[in-house]
PDB file of C-alpha atoms in Angstrom:
ATOM      1  CA  UNK A 895    -191.457  61.341 233.512  1.00  0.00           C
ATOM      2  CA  UNK A 896    -190.706  58.472 230.933  1.00  0.00           C
ATOM      3  CA  UNK A 897    -190.597  55.448 232.563  1.00  0.00           C
ATOM      4  CA  UNK A 898    -187.539  53.434 231.355  1.00  0.00           C
ATOM      5  CA  UNK A 899    -189.374  49.734 231.349  1.00  0.00           C
ATOM      6  CA  UNK A 900    -191.991  51.055 229.152  1.00  0.00           C
ATOM      7  CA  UNK A 901    -190.012  51.949 226.679  1.00  0.00           C
ATOM      8  CA  UNK A 902    -187.529  49.464 226.606  1.00  0.00           C
ATOM      9  CA  UNK A 903    -189.769  46.817 227.704  1.00  0.00           C
ATOM     10  CA  UNK A 904    -186.610  45.265 230.057  1.00  0.00           C
ATOM     11  CA  UNK A 905    -187.352  45.252 233.808  1.00  0.00           C
ATOM     12  CA  UNK A 906    -185.350  47.826 235.778  1.00  0.00           C
ATOM     13  CA  UNK A 907    -181.964  46.619 236.567  1.00  0.00           C
ATOM     14  CA  UNK A 908    -180.705  47.183 240.347  1.00  0.00           C
ATOM     15  CA  UNK A 909    -177.899  49.461 241.135  1.00  0.00           C
ATOM     16  CA  UNK A 910    -175.831  46.219 242.070  1.00  0.00           C
ATOM     17  CA  UNK A 911    -176.343  45.369 238.707  1.00  0.00           C
ATOM     18  CA  UNK A 912    -175.802  48.549 237.179  1.00  0.00           C
ATOM     19  CA  UNK A 913    -172.535  49.081 239.235  1.00  0.00           C
ATOM     20  CA  UNK A 914    -171.459  45.647 238.289  1.00  0.00           C
ATOM     21  CA  UNK A 915    -171.405  46.380 234.824  1.00  0.00           C
ATOM     22  CA  UNK A 916    -169.677  49.643 234.934  1.00  0.00           C
ATOM     23  CA  UNK A 917    -166.833  48.208 237.168  1.00  0.00           C
ATOM     24  CA  UNK A 918    -166.801  45.243 234.486  1.00  0.00           C
ATOM     25  CA  UNK A 919    -166.442  48.243 231.721  1.00  0.00           C
ATOM     26  CA  UNK A 920    -163.467  50.154 233.918  1.00  0.00           C
ATOM     27  CA  UNK A 921    -161.740  46.740 234.028  1.00  0.00           C
ATOM     28  CA  UNK A 922    -161.904  46.224 230.095  1.00  0.00           C
ATOM     29  CA  UNK A 923    -160.931  49.505 229.590  1.00  0.00           C
ATOM     30  CA  UNK A 924    -158.001  49.191 231.866  1.00  0.00           C
ATOM     31  CA  UNK A 925    -156.635  46.067 230.390  1.00  0.00           C
ATOM     32  CA  UNK A 926    -157.142  47.447 226.582  1.00  0.00           C
ATOM     33  CA  UNK A 927    -155.070  50.395 227.467  1.00  0.00           C
ATOM     34  CA  UNK A 928    -152.487  48.345 229.424  1.00  0.00           C
ATOM     35  CA  UNK A 929    -152.461  46.568 226.108  1.00  0.00           C
ATOM     36  CA  UNK A 930    -152.349  49.681 223.846  1.00  0.00           C
ATOM     37  CA  UNK A 931    -149.427  51.220 225.875  1.00  0.00           C
ATOM     38  CA  UNK A 932    -147.595  47.460 225.760  1.00  0.00           C
ATOM     39  CA  UNK A 933    -147.851  47.584 222.080  1.00  0.00           C
ATOM     40  CA  UNK A 934    -146.556  50.829 221.411  1.00  0.00           C
ATOM     41  CA  UNK A 935    -143.436  50.221 224.366  1.00  0.00           C
ATOM     42  CA  UNK A 936    -142.970  47.048 221.912  1.00  0.00           C
ATOM     43  CA  UNK A 937    -143.120  49.234 218.843  1.00  0.00           C
ATOM     44  CA  UNK A 938    -140.900  51.883 220.012  1.00  0.00           C
ATOM     45  CA  UNK A 939    -138.154  49.465 221.398  1.00  0.00           C
ATOM     46  CA  UNK A 940    -138.006  47.300 218.114  1.00  0.00           C
ATOM     47  CA  UNK A 941    -137.755  50.776 215.937  1.00  0.00           C
ATOM     48  CA  UNK A 942    -134.578  51.131 217.985  1.00  0.00           C
ATOM     49  CA  UNK A 943    -133.692  48.312 217.060  1.00  0.00           C
ATOM     50  CA  UNK A 944    -129.640  47.649 216.774  1.00  0.00           C
ATOM     51  CA  UNK A 945    -129.014  51.056 218.435  1.00  0.00           C
ATOM     52  CA  UNK A 946    -130.497  50.110 221.656  1.00  0.00           C
ATOM     53  CA  UNK A 947    -128.395  46.774 222.009  1.00  0.00           C
ATOM     54  CA  UNK A 948    -125.297  48.854 220.860  1.00  0.00           C
ATOM     55  CA  UNK A 949    -126.188  51.449 223.852  1.00  0.00           C
ATOM     56  CA  UNK A 950    -127.004  48.700 226.436  1.00  0.00           C
ATOM     57  CA  UNK A 951    -123.690  46.807 225.544  1.00  0.00           C
ATOM     58  CA  UNK A 952    -121.778  49.953 225.602  1.00  0.00           C
ATOM     59  CA  UNK A 953    -123.605  50.990 229.268  1.00  0.00           C
ATOM     60  CA  UNK A 954    -122.275  47.345 230.687  1.00  0.00           C
ATOM     61  CA  UNK A 955    -118.918  47.688 229.498  1.00  0.00           C
ATOM     62  CA  UNK A 956    -118.654  51.060 230.681  1.00  0.00           C
ATOM     63  CA  UNK A 957    -119.749  50.116 234.191  1.00  0.00           C
ATOM     64  CA  UNK A 958    -117.087  47.136 234.223  1.00  0.00           C
ATOM     65  CA  UNK A 959    -114.307  50.060 233.236  1.00  0.00           C
ATOM     66  CA  UNK A 960    -115.784  52.515 235.979  1.00  0.00           C
ATOM     67  CA  UNK A 961    -115.691  49.533 238.618  1.00  0.00           C
ATOM     68  CA  UNK A 962    -111.788  48.750 237.741  1.00  0.00           C
ATOM     69  CA  UNK A 963    -110.912  52.153 237.812  1.00  0.00           C
ATOM     70  CA  UNK A 964    -112.069  52.588 241.075  1.00  0.00           C
ATOM     71  CA  UNK A 965    -110.195  49.301 242.254  1.00  0.00           C
ATOM     72  CA  UNK A 966    -107.107  51.113 240.748  1.00  0.00           C
ATOM     73  CA  UNK A 967    -107.683  54.143 242.482  1.00  0.00           C
ATOM     74  CA  UNK A 968    -108.383  51.958 245.896  1.00  0.00           C
ATOM     75  CA  UNK A 969    -105.109  50.310 245.147  1.00  0.00           C
ATOM     76  CA  UNK A 970    -103.104  53.245 244.537  1.00  0.00           C
ATOM     77  CA  UNK A 971    -104.089  54.672 247.567  1.00  0.00           C
ATOM     78  CA  UNK A 972    -103.481  52.120 249.474  1.00  0.00           C
ATOM     79  CA  UNK A 973     -99.997  52.261 249.242  1.00  0.00           C
ATOM     80  CA  UNK A 974     -99.743  55.896 250.353  1.00  0.00           C
ATOM     81  CA  UNK A 975    -102.497  55.518 253.422  1.00  0.00           C
ATOM     82  CA  UNK A 976    -103.932  53.228 255.510  1.00  0.00           C
ATOM     83  CA  UNK A 977    -106.472  50.312 253.641  1.00  0.00           C
ATOM     84  CA  UNK A 978    -109.349  51.480 255.668  1.00  0.00           C
ATOM     85  CA  UNK A 979    -108.643  55.271 254.504  1.00  0.00           C
ATOM     86  CA  UNK A 980    -107.995  54.522 251.076  1.00  0.00           C
ATOM     87  CA  UNK A 981    -111.614  52.930 250.712  1.00  0.00           C
ATOM     88  CA  UNK A 982    -113.183  56.277 252.559  1.00  0.00           C
ATOM     89  CA  UNK A 983    -111.607  58.538 250.228  1.00  0.00           C
ATOM     90  CA  UNK A 984    -112.722  56.200 247.114  1.00  0.00           C
ATOM     91  CA  UNK A 985    -116.197  55.290 248.003  1.00  0.00           C
ATOM     92  CA  UNK A 986    -116.687  59.255 249.516  1.00  0.00           C
ATOM     93  CA  UNK A 987    -115.643  60.470 246.166  1.00  0.00           C
ATOM     94  CA  UNK A 988    -117.571  58.333 244.454  1.00  0.00           C
ATOM     95  CA  UNK A 989    -120.885  59.175 246.654  1.00  0.00           C
ATOM     96  CA  UNK A 990    -120.048  62.859 246.199  1.00  0.00           C
ATOM     97  CA  UNK A 991    -120.069  62.467 242.236  1.00  0.00           C
ATOM     98  CA  UNK A 992    -123.209  60.126 242.253  1.00  0.00           C
ATOM     99  CA  UNK A 993    -124.795  62.933 244.564  1.00  0.00           C
ATOM    100  CA  UNK A 994    -123.756  65.499 241.823  1.00  0.00           C
ATOM    101  CA  UNK A 995    -125.152  63.937 239.136  1.00  0.00           C
ATOM    102  CA  UNK A 996    -128.250  63.009 240.760  1.00  0.00           C
ATOM    103  CA  UNK A 997    -129.415  65.964 241.685  1.00  0.00           C
ATOM    104  CA  UNK A 998    -128.177  67.829 238.517  1.00  0.00           C
ATOM    105  CA  UNK A 999    -130.652  64.891 236.427  1.00  0.00           C
ATOM    106  CA  UNK A1000    -133.375  65.736 239.077  1.00  0.00           C
ATOM    107  CA  UNK A1001    -133.259  69.676 238.298  1.00  0.00           C
ATOM    108  CA  UNK A1002    -133.226  69.078 234.613  1.00  0.00           C
ATOM    109  CA  UNK A1003    -135.900  66.237 233.826  1.00  0.00           C
ATOM    110  CA  UNK A1004    -136.309  65.807 229.860  1.00  0.00           C
ATOM    111  CA  UNK A1005    -139.480  63.071 229.471  1.00  0.00           C
ATOM    112  CA  UNK A1006    -138.893  61.256 226.499  1.00  0.00           C
ATOM    113  CA  UNK A1007    -141.807  60.270 224.383  1.00  0.00           C
ATOM    114  CA  UNK A1008    -141.579  56.451 225.614  1.00  0.00           C
ATOM    115  CA  UNK A1009    -141.195  57.661 229.282  1.00  0.00           C
ATOM    116  CA  UNK A1010    -144.158  60.122 228.983  1.00  0.00           C
ATOM    117  CA  UNK A1011    -146.120  58.246 226.756  1.00  0.00           C
ATOM    118  CA  UNK A1012    -148.980  59.129 224.225  1.00  0.00           C
ATOM    119  CA  UNK A1013    -151.960  61.293 225.788  1.00  0.00           C
ATOM    120  CA  UNK A1014    -155.146  59.657 227.364  1.00  0.00           C
ATOM    121  CA  UNK A1015    -157.359  58.079 225.094  1.00  0.00           C
ATOM    122  CA  UNK A1016    -154.744  57.913 222.054  1.00  0.00           C
ATOM    123  CA  UNK A1017    -155.457  54.772 219.673  1.00  0.00           C
ATOM    124  CA  UNK A1018    -158.476  54.140 221.725  1.00  0.00           C
ATOM    125  CA  UNK A1019    -160.731  54.244 218.652  1.00  0.00           C
ATOM    126  CA  UNK A1020    -158.465  51.566 217.003  1.00  0.00           C
ATOM    127  CA  UNK A1021    -158.619  49.182 219.897  1.00  0.00           C
ATOM    128  CA  UNK A1022    -162.671  49.727 219.717  1.00  0.00           C
TER     129      UNK A1022
END
């Protein structure tokens, strides 16, 4: 058996020192992977550019439009039914549509490239 101290000339390292170095390396690797993921996400979002802003603006306006339509439905039903019943009808209908949309989305998950990210180790050689 070959003695490591005879080959390298360095004193043997304790188990604690080796574990300390290993944890430091794992920590450094995790930090580099997070930096890489952040940079790739930033690049992906930058490539979307103006289109992403238009989608966000459209979604925000659509959200407000939906709110006003629900208020209008509530006020219309309030003229025919008791106010509490109108609120239950509008709220229940909205909750039913939300559940149907959520279940449909959960049955057909589509992972975008941005959400799934690159495969592990992708770009690791560039950072080293």
